[in-house]
């Protein structure tokens, strides 16, 4: 069984470097950042981009939703200070909705597909319950925004381990039920959220992982069980 401590430490180190450079430029009067706390949404954006890179950009739509929300919040906080009128930017919401419709082919709601062992689940303001039975599971993407996704993998198999699932959870939950003989490695960054492994039986730590879980969980939860 793996955990996500290494990835979390890497991001914290990266974030400290960015903050240090930013504060140094401010002390040298090269940039004017104002109150550092006003830029918390930008740190969320850095976090999401970091996780997208770590996941090899397997899941794009979910993280882009989070980035769009963070951008809107960031503009609302500092827009007036930099001469950006928030009211003038509301068409961005329409543009974002249009792009999502084009990419996803539908409006907000639930979506589930498994093609050639590749999983794609979208749960926005709704719940999703799925059982995967393919013997050649490769992984996929799970996005839960103000919703929940329950995925049963107990009857699935992995031909070429590890399978990789990239999760994006915002104010939601993702529950994965895996076979008892699967070794699972977590590389998930959880902030104001939970990421727990509640399996009753766990293979030896030296076992090659059958499943790797990457992604980001904000104000929500990720649970693994068998």
mmCIF file with all atom_site columns, C-alpha atoms in Angstrom:
data_model
loop_
_atom_site.group_PDB
_atom_site.id
_atom_site.type_symbol
_atom_site.label_atom_id
_atom_site.label_alt_id
_atom_site.label_comp_id
_atom_site.label_asym_id
_atom_site.label_entity_id
_atom_site.label_seq_id
_atom_site.pdbx_PDB_ins_code
_atom_site.Cartn_x
_atom_site.Cartn_y
_atom_site.Cartn_z
_atom_site.occupancy
_atom_site.B_iso_or_equiv
_atom_site.pdbx_formal_charge
_atom_site.auth_seq_id
_atom_site.auth_comp_id
_atom_site.auth_asym_id
_atom_site.auth_atom_id
_atom_site.pdbx_PDB_model_num
ATOM 1   C CA . UNK A 1 1   ? 0.000   0.000  0.000   1.00 0.00 ? 1   UNK A CA 1
ATOM 2   C CA . UNK A 1 2   ? 1.344   3.437  -0.935  1.00 0.00 ? 2   UNK A CA 1
ATOM 3   C CA . UNK A 1 3   ? 0.414   6.834  0.362   1.00 0.00 ? 3   UNK A CA 1
ATOM 4   C CA . UNK A 1 4   ? 0.458   10.419 -0.885  1.00 0.00 ? 4   UNK A CA 1
ATOM 5   C CA . UNK A 1 5   ? 2.935   11.884 1.631   1.00 0.00 ? 5   UNK A CA 1
ATOM 6   C CA . UNK A 1 6   ? 5.763   12.207 -0.892  1.00 0.00 ? 6   UNK A CA 1
ATOM 7   C CA . UNK A 1 7   ? 3.624   14.122 -3.374  1.00 0.00 ? 7   UNK A CA 1
ATOM 8   C CA . UNK A 1 8   ? 2.264   16.362 -0.616  1.00 0.00 ? 8   UNK A CA 1
ATOM 9   C CA . UNK A 1 9   ? 5.786   17.195 0.593   1.00 0.00 ? 9   UNK A CA 1
ATOM 10  C CA . UNK A 1 10  ? 6.868   17.960 -2.966  1.00 0.00 ? 10  UNK A CA 1
ATOM 11  C CA . UNK A 1 11  ? 4.012   20.382 -3.473  1.00 0.00 ? 11  UNK A CA 1
ATOM 12  C CA . UNK A 1 12  ? 4.532   22.056 -0.098  1.00 0.00 ? 12  UNK A CA 1
ATOM 13  C CA . UNK A 1 13  ? 8.206   22.533 -0.979  1.00 0.00 ? 13  UNK A CA 1
ATOM 14  C CA . UNK A 1 14  ? 7.303   23.947 -4.396  1.00 0.00 ? 14  UNK A CA 1
ATOM 15  C CA . UNK A 1 15  ? 4.725   26.268 -2.836  1.00 0.00 ? 15  UNK A CA 1
ATOM 16  C CA . UNK A 1 16  ? 7.217   27.538 -0.250  1.00 0.00 ? 16  UNK A CA 1
ATOM 17  C CA . UNK A 1 17  ? 9.684   28.361 -3.044  1.00 0.00 ? 17  UNK A CA 1
ATOM 18  C CA . UNK A 1 18  ? 6.986   30.286 -4.957  1.00 0.00 ? 18  UNK A CA 1
ATOM 19  C CA . UNK A 1 19  ? 5.867   32.182 -1.852  1.00 0.00 ? 19  UNK A CA 1
ATOM 20  C CA . UNK A 1 20  ? 9.472   32.956 -0.896  1.00 0.00 ? 20  UNK A CA 1
ATOM 21  C CA . UNK A 1 21  ? 10.273  34.378 -4.348  1.00 0.00 ? 21  UNK A CA 1
ATOM 22  C CA . UNK A 1 22  ? 7.034   36.356 -4.328  1.00 0.00 ? 22  UNK A CA 1
ATOM 23  C CA . UNK A 1 23  ? 7.710   37.861 -0.888  1.00 0.00 ? 23  UNK A CA 1
ATOM 24  C CA . UNK A 1 24  ? 11.325  38.623 -1.836  1.00 0.00 ? 24  UNK A CA 1
ATOM 25  C CA . UNK A 1 25  ? 10.194  40.558 -4.918  1.00 0.00 ? 25  UNK A CA 1
ATOM 26  C CA . UNK A 1 26  ? 7.726   42.446 -2.761  1.00 0.00 ? 26  UNK A CA 1
ATOM 27  C CA . UNK A 1 27  ? 10.408  43.331 -0.188  1.00 0.00 ? 27  UNK A CA 1
ATOM 28  C CA . UNK A 1 28  ? 12.608  44.641 -2.992  1.00 0.00 ? 28  UNK A CA 1
ATOM 29  C CA . UNK A 1 29  ? 9.675   46.763 -4.267  1.00 0.00 ? 29  UNK A CA 1
ATOM 30  C CA . UNK A 1 30  ? 9.768   44.929 -7.589  1.00 0.00 ? 30  UNK A CA 1
ATOM 31  C CA . UNK A 1 31  ? 6.127   43.807 -7.293  1.00 0.00 ? 31  UNK A CA 1
ATOM 32  C CA . UNK A 1 32  ? 3.237   44.929 -5.112  1.00 0.00 ? 32  UNK A CA 1
ATOM 33  C CA . UNK A 1 33  ? 1.298   41.899 -3.900  1.00 0.00 ? 33  UNK A CA 1
ATOM 34  C CA . UNK A 1 34  ? -0.879  43.623 -1.327  1.00 0.00 ? 34  UNK A CA 1
ATOM 35  C CA . UNK A 1 35  ? -2.170  41.309 1.389   1.00 0.00 ? 35  UNK A CA 1
ATOM 36  C CA . UNK A 1 36  ? -0.807  37.765 0.813   1.00 0.00 ? 36  UNK A CA 1
ATOM 37  C CA . UNK A 1 37  ? -4.045  36.206 2.069   1.00 0.00 ? 37  UNK A CA 1
ATOM 38  C CA . UNK A 1 38  ? -5.880  37.782 -0.876  1.00 0.00 ? 38  UNK A CA 1
ATOM 39  C CA . UNK A 1 39  ? -4.042  35.392 -3.180  1.00 0.00 ? 39  UNK A CA 1
ATOM 40  C CA . UNK A 1 40  ? -5.141  32.097 -1.638  1.00 0.00 ? 40  UNK A CA 1
ATOM 41  C CA . UNK A 1 41  ? -7.232  31.183 -4.736  1.00 0.00 ? 41  UNK A CA 1
ATOM 42  C CA . UNK A 1 42  ? -4.067  31.478 -6.833  1.00 0.00 ? 42  UNK A CA 1
ATOM 43  C CA . UNK A 1 43  ? -2.370  28.948 -4.573  1.00 0.00 ? 43  UNK A CA 1
ATOM 44  C CA . UNK A 1 44  ? -5.290  26.593 -5.220  1.00 0.00 ? 44  UNK A CA 1
ATOM 45  C CA . UNK A 1 45  ? -4.698  27.061 -8.948  1.00 0.00 ? 45  UNK A CA 1
ATOM 46  C CA . UNK A 1 46  ? -1.020  26.159 -8.511  1.00 0.00 ? 46  UNK A CA 1
ATOM 47  C CA . UNK A 1 47  ? -2.061  23.067 -6.556  1.00 0.00 ? 47  UNK A CA 1
ATOM 48  C CA . UNK A 1 48  ? -4.446  21.922 -9.270  1.00 0.00 ? 48  UNK A CA 1
ATOM 49  C CA . UNK A 1 49  ? -1.902  22.531 -12.036 1.00 0.00 ? 49  UNK A CA 1
ATOM 50  C CA . UNK A 1 50  ? 0.683   20.597 -10.011 1.00 0.00 ? 50  UNK A CA 1
ATOM 51  C CA . UNK A 1 51  ? -1.637  17.620 -9.745  1.00 0.00 ? 51  UNK A CA 1
ATOM 52  C CA . UNK A 1 52  ? -2.502  17.788 -13.452 1.00 0.00 ? 52  UNK A CA 1
ATOM 53  C CA . UNK A 1 53  ? 1.198   17.541 -14.297 1.00 0.00 ? 53  UNK A CA 1
ATOM 54  C CA . UNK A 1 54  ? 1.708   14.650 -11.846 1.00 0.00 ? 54  UNK A CA 1
ATOM 55  C CA . UNK A 1 55  ? -1.244  12.820 -13.385 1.00 0.00 ? 55  UNK A CA 1
ATOM 56  C CA . UNK A 1 56  ? 0.066   13.308 -16.914 1.00 0.00 ? 56  UNK A CA 1
ATOM 57  C CA . UNK A 1 57  ? -3.003  15.418 -17.853 1.00 0.00 ? 57  UNK A CA 1
ATOM 58  C CA . UNK A 1 58  ? -5.208  12.310 -17.879 1.00 0.00 ? 58  UNK A CA 1
ATOM 59  C CA . UNK A 1 59  ? -8.077  14.276 -16.331 1.00 0.00 ? 59  UNK A CA 1
ATOM 60  C CA . UNK A 1 60  ? -8.555  17.778 -17.718 1.00 0.00 ? 60  UNK A CA 1
ATOM 61  C CA . UNK A 1 61  ? -12.211 18.760 -17.393 1.00 0.00 ? 61  UNK A CA 1
ATOM 62  C CA . UNK A 1 62  ? -12.495 18.297 -13.617 1.00 0.00 ? 62  UNK A CA 1
ATOM 63  C CA . UNK A 1 63  ? -9.373  20.323 -12.790 1.00 0.00 ? 63  UNK A CA 1
ATOM 64  C CA . UNK A 1 64  ? -10.392 23.026 -15.282 1.00 0.00 ? 64  UNK A CA 1
ATOM 65  C CA . UNK A 1 65  ? -13.696 23.399 -13.465 1.00 0.00 ? 65  UNK A CA 1
ATOM 66  C CA . UNK A 1 66  ? -11.819 23.951 -10.205 1.00 0.00 ? 66  UNK A CA 1
ATOM 67  C CA . UNK A 1 67  ? -9.417  26.402 -11.867 1.00 0.00 ? 67  UNK A CA 1
ATOM 68  C CA . UNK A 1 68  ? -12.315 28.386 -13.352 1.00 0.00 ? 68  UNK A CA 1
ATOM 69  C CA . UNK A 1 69  ? -13.970 28.638 -9.935  1.00 0.00 ? 69  UNK A CA 1
ATOM 70  C CA . UNK A 1 70  ? -10.688 29.747 -8.340  1.00 0.00 ? 70  UNK A CA 1
ATOM 71  C CA . UNK A 1 71  ? -10.117 32.357 -11.071 1.00 0.00 ? 71  UNK A CA 1
ATOM 72  C CA . UNK A 1 72  ? -13.578 33.844 -10.526 1.00 0.00 ? 72  UNK A CA 1
ATOM 73  C CA . UNK A 1 73  ? -13.007 34.004 -6.757  1.00 0.00 ? 73  UNK A CA 1
ATOM 74  C CA . UNK A 1 74  ? -9.553  35.529 -7.263  1.00 0.00 ? 74  UNK A CA 1
ATOM 75  C CA . UNK A 1 75  ? -10.905 38.254 -9.554  1.00 0.00 ? 75  UNK A CA 1
ATOM 76  C CA . UNK A 1 76  ? -13.700 38.979 -7.087  1.00 0.00 ? 76  UNK A CA 1
ATOM 77  C CA . UNK A 1 77  ? -11.119 39.484 -4.314  1.00 0.00 ? 77  UNK A CA 1
ATOM 78  C CA . UNK A 1 78  ? -8.471  41.598 -6.069  1.00 0.00 ? 78  UNK A CA 1
ATOM 79  C CA . UNK A 1 79  ? -10.229 42.817 -9.218  1.00 0.00 ? 79  UNK A CA 1
ATOM 80  C CA . UNK A 1 80  ? -10.976 46.321 -7.961  1.00 0.00 ? 80  UNK A CA 1
ATOM 81  C CA . UNK A 1 81  ? -7.405  46.782 -6.773  1.00 0.00 ? 81  UNK A CA 1
ATOM 82  C CA . UNK A 1 82  ? -6.076  46.147 -10.284 1.00 0.00 ? 82  UNK A CA 1
ATOM 83  C CA . UNK A 1 83  ? -8.824  47.892 -12.221 1.00 0.00 ? 83  UNK A CA 1
ATOM 84  C CA . UNK A 1 84  ? -10.663 44.718 -13.238 1.00 0.00 ? 84  UNK A CA 1
ATOM 85  C CA . UNK A 1 85  ? -14.421 45.065 -13.023 1.00 0.00 ? 85  UNK A CA 1
ATOM 86  C CA . UNK A 1 86  ? -15.865 41.752 -11.952 1.00 0.00 ? 86  UNK A CA 1
ATOM 87  C CA . UNK A 1 87  ? -19.305 42.569 -13.365 1.00 0.00 ? 87  UNK A CA 1
ATOM 88  C CA . UNK A 1 88  ? -17.781 42.908 -16.826 1.00 0.00 ? 88  UNK A CA 1
ATOM 89  C CA . UNK A 1 89  ? -16.449 39.345 -16.749 1.00 0.00 ? 89  UNK A CA 1
ATOM 90  C CA . UNK A 1 90  ? -19.700 37.430 -16.182 1.00 0.00 ? 90  UNK A CA 1
ATOM 91  C CA . UNK A 1 91  ? -19.756 36.239 -19.838 1.00 0.00 ? 91  UNK A CA 1
ATOM 92  C CA . UNK A 1 92  ? -16.818 34.005 -18.848 1.00 0.00 ? 92  UNK A CA 1
ATOM 93  C CA . UNK A 1 93  ? -19.346 31.781 -17.088 1.00 0.00 ? 93  UNK A CA 1
ATOM 94  C CA . UNK A 1 94  ? -21.250 31.342 -20.350 1.00 0.00 ? 94  UNK A CA 1
ATOM 95  C CA . UNK A 1 95  ? -18.020 30.619 -22.232 1.00 0.00 ? 95  UNK A CA 1
ATOM 96  C CA . UNK A 1 96  ? -17.000 28.015 -19.632 1.00 0.00 ? 96  UNK A CA 1
ATOM 97  C CA . UNK A 1 97  ? -20.417 26.351 -19.846 1.00 0.00 ? 97  UNK A CA 1
ATOM 98  C CA . UNK A 1 98  ? -20.205 26.272 -23.652 1.00 0.00 ? 98  UNK A CA 1
ATOM 99  C CA . UNK A 1 99  ? -16.730 24.741 -23.665 1.00 0.00 ? 99  UNK A CA 1
ATOM 100 C CA . UNK A 1 100 ? -17.848 22.098 -21.182 1.00 0.00 ? 100 UNK A CA 1
ATOM 101 C CA . UNK A 1 101 ? -20.875 21.222 -23.288 1.00 0.00 ? 101 UNK A CA 1
ATOM 102 C CA . UNK A 1 102 ? -18.673 20.862 -26.376 1.00 0.00 ? 102 UNK A CA 1
ATOM 103 C CA . UNK A 1 103 ? -16.126 18.655 -24.621 1.00 0.00 ? 103 UNK A CA 1
ATOM 104 C CA . UNK A 1 104 ? -18.552 16.573 -22.586 1.00 0.00 ? 104 UNK A CA 1
ATOM 105 C CA . UNK A 1 105 ? -21.402 16.586 -25.077 1.00 0.00 ? 105 UNK A CA 1
ATOM 106 C CA . UNK A 1 106 ? -24.006 17.363 -22.405 1.00 0.00 ? 106 UNK A CA 1
ATOM 107 C CA . UNK A 1 107 ? -24.988 19.727 -19.597 1.00 0.00 ? 107 UNK A CA 1
ATOM 108 C CA . UNK A 1 108 ? -24.156 19.253 -15.941 1.00 0.00 ? 108 UNK A CA 1
ATOM 109 C CA . UNK A 1 109 ? -25.234 15.980 -14.414 1.00 0.00 ? 109 UNK A CA 1
ATOM 110 C CA . UNK A 1 110 ? -23.984 12.447 -14.325 1.00 0.00 ? 110 UNK A CA 1
ATOM 111 C CA . UNK A 1 111 ? -21.889 10.716 -16.923 1.00 0.00 ? 111 UNK A CA 1
ATOM 112 C CA . UNK A 1 112 ? -20.395 7.238  -16.953 1.00 0.00 ? 112 UNK A CA 1
ATOM 113 C CA . UNK A 1 113 ? -18.567 5.342  -19.633 1.00 0.00 ? 113 UNK A CA 1
ATOM 114 C CA . UNK A 1 114 ? -16.130 2.457  -19.810 1.00 0.00 ? 114 UNK A CA 1
ATOM 115 C CA . UNK A 1 115 ? -14.375 2.053  -23.148 1.00 0.00 ? 115 UNK A CA 1
ATOM 116 C CA . UNK A 1 116 ? -11.634 -0.519 -23.618 1.00 0.00 ? 116 UNK A CA 1
ATOM 117 C CA . UNK A 1 117 ? -11.088 -0.652 -19.870 1.00 0.00 ? 117 UNK A CA 1
ATOM 118 C CA . UNK A 1 118 ? -10.916 3.148  -19.532 1.00 0.00 ? 118 UNK A CA 1
ATOM 119 C CA . UNK A 1 119 ? -13.272 4.670  -16.965 1.00 0.00 ? 119 UNK A CA 1
ATOM 120 C CA . UNK A 1 120 ? -14.816 8.153  -17.261 1.00 0.00 ? 120 UNK A CA 1
ATOM 121 C CA . UNK A 1 121 ? -17.186 9.295  -14.509 1.00 0.00 ? 121 UNK A CA 1
ATOM 122 C CA . UNK A 1 122 ? -18.615 12.775 -14.029 1.00 0.00 ? 122 UNK A CA 1
ATOM 123 C CA . UNK A 1 123 ? -20.874 13.505 -11.043 1.00 0.00 ? 123 UNK A CA 1
ATOM 124 C CA . UNK A 1 124 ? -21.866 17.161 -10.693 1.00 0.00 ? 124 UNK A CA 1
ATOM 125 C CA . UNK A 1 125 ? -24.664 17.877 -8.225  1.00 0.00 ? 125 UNK A CA 1
ATOM 126 C CA . UNK A 1 126 ? -25.638 14.208 -8.409  1.00 0.00 ? 126 UNK A CA 1
ATOM 127 C CA . UNK A 1 127 ? -24.539 10.736 -7.391  1.00 0.00 ? 127 UNK A CA 1
ATOM 128 C CA . UNK A 1 128 ? -23.029 7.889  -9.378  1.00 0.00 ? 128 UNK A CA 1
ATOM 129 C CA . UNK A 1 129 ? -22.827 4.176  -8.526  1.00 0.00 ? 129 UNK A CA 1
ATOM 130 C CA . UNK A 1 130 ? -20.911 1.896  -10.884 1.00 0.00 ? 130 UNK A CA 1
ATOM 131 C CA . UNK A 1 131 ? -19.624 -1.669 -10.924 1.00 0.00 ? 131 UNK A CA 1
ATOM 132 C CA . UNK A 1 132 ? -16.659 -2.379 -13.197 1.00 0.00 ? 132 UNK A CA 1
ATOM 133 C CA . UNK A 1 133 ? -16.354 -5.973 -14.373 1.00 0.00 ? 133 UNK A CA 1
ATOM 134 C CA . UNK A 1 134 ? -13.833 -5.766 -17.209 1.00 0.00 ? 134 UNK A CA 1
ATOM 135 C CA . UNK A 1 135 ? -10.814 -8.048 -16.915 1.00 0.00 ? 135 UNK A CA 1
ATOM 136 C CA . UNK A 1 136 ? -8.565  -5.475 -18.592 1.00 0.00 ? 136 UNK A CA 1
ATOM 137 C CA . UNK A 1 137 ? -9.143  -2.395 -16.458 1.00 0.00 ? 137 UNK A CA 1
ATOM 138 C CA . UNK A 1 138 ? -6.685  0.408  -17.283 1.00 0.00 ? 138 UNK A CA 1
ATOM 139 C CA . UNK A 1 139 ? -7.935  3.228  -15.035 1.00 0.00 ? 139 UNK A CA 1
ATOM 140 C CA . UNK A 1 140 ? -9.519  6.510  -15.987 1.00 0.00 ? 140 UNK A CA 1
ATOM 141 C CA . UNK A 1 141 ? -10.965 9.713  -14.599 1.00 0.00 ? 141 UNK A CA 1
ATOM 142 C CA . UNK A 1 142 ? -13.438 10.477 -11.819 1.00 0.00 ? 142 UNK A CA 1
ATOM 143 C CA . UNK A 1 143 ? -14.804 13.984 -11.243 1.00 0.00 ? 143 UNK A CA 1
ATOM 144 C CA . UNK A 1 144 ? -17.178 14.670 -8.340  1.00 0.00 ? 144 UNK A CA 1
ATOM 145 C CA . UNK A 1 145 ? -18.224 18.295 -7.823  1.00 0.00 ? 145 UNK A CA 1
ATOM 146 C CA . UNK A 1 146 ? -20.931 18.731 -5.182  1.00 0.00 ? 146 UNK A CA 1
ATOM 147 C CA . UNK A 1 147 ? -21.700 15.080 -5.853  1.00 0.00 ? 147 UNK A CA 1
ATOM 148 C CA . UNK A 1 148 ? -20.571 11.573 -5.104  1.00 0.00 ? 148 UNK A CA 1
ATOM 149 C CA . UNK A 1 149 ? -19.100 8.662  -7.025  1.00 0.00 ? 149 UNK A CA 1
ATOM 150 C CA . UNK A 1 150 ? -19.101 5.066  -5.767  1.00 0.00 ? 150 UNK A CA 1
ATOM 151 C CA . UNK A 1 151 ? -17.064 2.625  -7.847  1.00 0.00 ? 151 UNK A CA 1
ATOM 152 C CA . UNK A 1 152 ? -16.979 -1.116 -7.261  1.00 0.00 ? 152 UNK A CA 1
ATOM 153 C CA . UNK A 1 153 ? -13.858 -2.734 -8.716  1.00 0.00 ? 153 UNK A CA 1
ATOM 154 C CA . UNK A 1 154 ? -14.116 -6.032 -6.857  1.00 0.00 ? 154 UNK A CA 1
ATOM 155 C CA . UNK A 1 155 ? -14.903 -7.921 -10.081 1.00 0.00 ? 155 UNK A CA 1
ATOM 156 C CA . UNK A 1 156 ? -12.349 -6.090 -12.239 1.00 0.00 ? 156 UNK A CA 1
ATOM 157 C CA . UNK A 1 157 ? -8.937  -7.274 -13.367 1.00 0.00 ? 157 UNK A CA 1
ATOM 158 C CA . UNK A 1 158 ? -5.770  -5.499 -14.487 1.00 0.00 ? 158 UNK A CA 1
ATOM 159 C CA . UNK A 1 159 ? -3.799  -7.008 -17.376 1.00 0.00 ? 159 UNK A CA 1
ATOM 160 C CA . UNK A 1 160 ? -0.960  -4.481 -17.333 1.00 0.00 ? 160 UNK A CA 1
ATOM 161 C CA . UNK A 1 161 ? -0.534  -3.068 -13.815 1.00 0.00 ? 161 UNK A CA 1
ATOM 162 C CA . UNK A 1 162 ? -0.830  -0.568 -12.502 1.00 0.00 ? 162 UNK A CA 1
ATOM 163 C CA . UNK A 1 163 ? -4.166  0.880  -13.543 1.00 0.00 ? 163 UNK A CA 1
ATOM 164 C CA . UNK A 1 164 ? -4.343  4.604  -12.756 1.00 0.00 ? 164 UNK A CA 1
ATOM 165 C CA . UNK A 1 165 ? -7.402  6.541  -11.664 1.00 0.00 ? 165 UNK A CA 1
ATOM 166 C CA . UNK A 1 166 ? -7.173  10.343 -11.504 1.00 0.00 ? 166 UNK A CA 1
ATOM 167 C CA . UNK A 1 167 ? -9.747  11.882 -9.161  1.00 0.00 ? 167 UNK A CA 1
ATOM 168 C CA . UNK A 1 168 ? -10.986 15.441 -8.821  1.00 0.00 ? 168 UNK A CA 1
ATOM 169 C CA . UNK A 1 169 ? -13.258 16.013 -5.839  1.00 0.00 ? 169 UNK A CA 1
ATOM 170 C CA . UNK A 1 170 ? -14.700 19.360 -4.753  1.00 0.00 ? 170 UNK A CA 1
ATOM 171 C CA . UNK A 1 171 ? -17.296 19.411 -1.974  1.00 0.00 ? 171 UNK A CA 1
ATOM 172 C CA . UNK A 1 172 ? -18.048 15.800 -2.827  1.00 0.00 ? 172 UNK A CA 1
ATOM 173 C CA . UNK A 1 173 ? -16.928 12.244 -2.222  1.00 0.00 ? 173 UNK A CA 1
ATOM 174 C CA . UNK A 1 174 ? -15.360 9.355  -4.091  1.00 0.00 ? 174 UNK A CA 1
ATOM 175 C CA . UNK A 1 175 ? -15.541 5.787  -2.771  1.00 0.00 ? 175 UNK A CA 1
ATOM 176 C CA . UNK A 1 176 ? -13.506 2.991  -4.355  1.00 0.00 ? 176 UNK A CA 1
ATOM 177 C CA . UNK A 1 177 ? -14.095 -0.659 -3.457  1.00 0.00 ? 177 UNK A CA 1
ATOM 178 C CA . UNK A 1 178 ? -11.182 -2.816 -4.604  1.00 0.00 ? 178 UNK A CA 1
ATOM 179 C CA . UNK A 1 179 ? -10.362 -6.547 -4.518  1.00 0.00 ? 179 UNK A CA 1
ATOM 180 C CA . UNK A 1 180 ? -8.727  -7.699 -1.291  1.00 0.00 ? 180 UNK A CA 1
ATOM 181 C CA . UNK A 1 181 ? -5.570  -8.826 -3.108  1.00 0.00 ? 181 UNK A CA 1
ATOM 182 C CA . UNK A 1 182 ? -4.933  -5.474 -4.818  1.00 0.00 ? 182 UNK A CA 1
ATOM 183 C CA . UNK A 1 183 ? -2.065  -3.309 -3.663  1.00 0.00 ? 183 UNK A CA 1
ATOM 184 C CA . UNK A 1 184 ? -3.111  0.349  -3.916  1.00 0.00 ? 184 UNK A CA 1
ATOM 185 C CA . UNK A 1 185 ? -0.890  3.423  -4.030  1.00 0.00 ? 185 UNK A CA 1
ATOM 186 C CA . UNK A 1 186 ? -2.285  6.881  -3.280  1.00 0.00 ? 186 UNK A CA 1
ATOM 187 C CA . UNK A 1 187 ? -0.743  10.015 -4.761  1.00 0.00 ? 187 UNK A CA 1
ATOM 188 C CA . UNK A 1 188 ? -3.633  12.287 -3.895  1.00 0.00 ? 188 UNK A CA 1
ATOM 189 C CA . UNK A 1 189 ? -3.309  15.779 -2.454  1.00 0.00 ? 189 UNK A CA 1
ATOM 190 C CA . UNK A 1 190 ? -6.110  16.389 0.052   1.00 0.00 ? 190 UNK A CA 1
ATOM 191 C CA . UNK A 1 191 ? -6.690  19.892 1.407   1.00 0.00 ? 191 UNK A CA 1
ATOM 192 C CA . UNK A 1 192 ? -9.451  20.513 3.967   1.00 0.00 ? 192 UNK A CA 1
ATOM 193 C CA . UNK A 1 193 ? -10.506 17.000 3.026   1.00 0.00 ? 193 UNK A CA 1
ATOM 194 C CA . UNK A 1 194 ? -9.993  13.358 3.881   1.00 0.00 ? 194 UNK A CA 1
ATOM 195 C CA . UNK A 1 195 ? -8.138  10.619 2.038   1.00 0.00 ? 195 UNK A CA 1
ATOM 196 C CA . UNK A 1 196 ? -8.477  7.324  3.873   1.00 0.00 ? 196 UNK A CA 1
ATOM 197 C CA . UNK A 1 197 ? -7.738  3.666  3.309   1.00 0.00 ? 197 UNK A CA 1
ATOM 198 C CA . UNK A 1 198 ? -10.298 1.584  5.224   1.00 0.00 ? 198 UNK A CA 1
ATOM 199 C CA . UNK A 1 199 ? -9.555  -1.818 3.735   1.00 0.00 ? 199 UNK A CA 1
ATOM 200 C CA . UNK A 1 200 ? -9.961  -4.754 6.116   1.00 0.00 ? 200 UNK A CA 1
ATOM 201 C CA . UNK A 1 201 ? -7.080  -6.636 4.499   1.00 0.00 ? 201 UNK A CA 1
ATOM 202 C CA . UNK A 1 202 ? -4.051  -5.115 2.809   1.00 0.00 ? 202 UNK A CA 1
ATOM 203 C CA . UNK A 1 203 ? -1.407  -6.924 0.690   1.00 0.00 ? 203 UNK A CA 1
ATOM 204 C CA . UNK A 1 204 ? 2.252   -6.787 1.591   1.00 0.00 ? 204 UNK A CA 1
ATOM 205 C CA . UNK A 1 205 ? 3.763   -3.316 1.155   1.00 0.00 ? 205 UNK A CA 1
ATOM 206 C CA . UNK A 1 206 ? 6.371   -4.702 -1.240  1.00 0.00 ? 206 UNK A CA 1
ATOM 207 C CA . UNK A 1 207 ? 3.701   -5.878 -3.689  1.00 0.00 ? 207 UNK A CA 1
ATOM 208 C CA . UNK A 1 208 ? 3.522   -4.181 -7.042  1.00 0.00 ? 208 UNK A CA 1
ATOM 209 C CA . UNK A 1 209 ? 0.475   -1.891 -7.039  1.00 0.00 ? 209 UNK A CA 1
ATOM 210 C CA . UNK A 1 210 ? -2.471  -2.952 -9.169  1.00 0.00 ? 210 UNK A CA 1
ATOM 211 C CA . UNK A 1 211 ? -4.023  0.499  -8.745  1.00 0.00 ? 211 UNK A CA 1
ATOM 212 C CA . UNK A 1 212 ? -2.529  3.986  -8.456  1.00 0.00 ? 212 UNK A CA 1
ATOM 213 C CA . UNK A 1 213 ? -4.796  6.872  -7.452  1.00 0.00 ? 213 UNK A CA 1
ATOM 214 C CA . UNK A 1 214 ? -3.766  10.424 -8.312  1.00 0.00 ? 214 UNK A CA 1
ATOM 215 C CA . UNK A 1 215 ? -5.531  13.765 -8.187  1.00 0.00 ? 215 UNK A CA 1
ATOM 216 C CA . UNK A 1 216 ? -6.792  16.374 -5.753  1.00 0.00 ? 216 UNK A CA 1
ATOM 217 C CA . UNK A 1 217 ? -9.517  16.380 -3.103  1.00 0.00 ? 217 UNK A CA 1
ATOM 218 C CA . UNK A 1 218 ? -10.753 19.744 -1.789  1.00 0.00 ? 218 UNK A CA 1
ATOM 219 C CA . UNK A 1 219 ? -13.396 20.023 0.915   1.00 0.00 ? 219 UNK A CA 1
ATOM 220 C CA . UNK A 1 220 ? -14.465 16.444 0.302   1.00 0.00 ? 220 UNK A CA 1
ATOM 221 C CA . UNK A 1 221 ? -13.395 12.872 0.821   1.00 0.00 ? 221 UNK A CA 1
ATOM 222 C CA . UNK A 1 222 ? -11.750 9.892  -0.848  1.00 0.00 ? 222 UNK A CA 1
ATOM 223 C CA . UNK A 1 223 ? -12.248 6.455  0.691   1.00 0.00 ? 223 UNK A CA 1
ATOM 224 C CA . UNK A 1 224 ? -10.759 3.108  -0.325  1.00 0.00 ? 224 UNK A CA 1
ATOM 225 C CA . UNK A 1 225 ? -12.253 -0.105 1.006   1.00 0.00 ? 225 UNK A CA 1
ATOM 226 C CA . UNK A 1 226 ? -12.650 -3.811 0.198   1.00 0.00 ? 226 UNK A CA 1
#
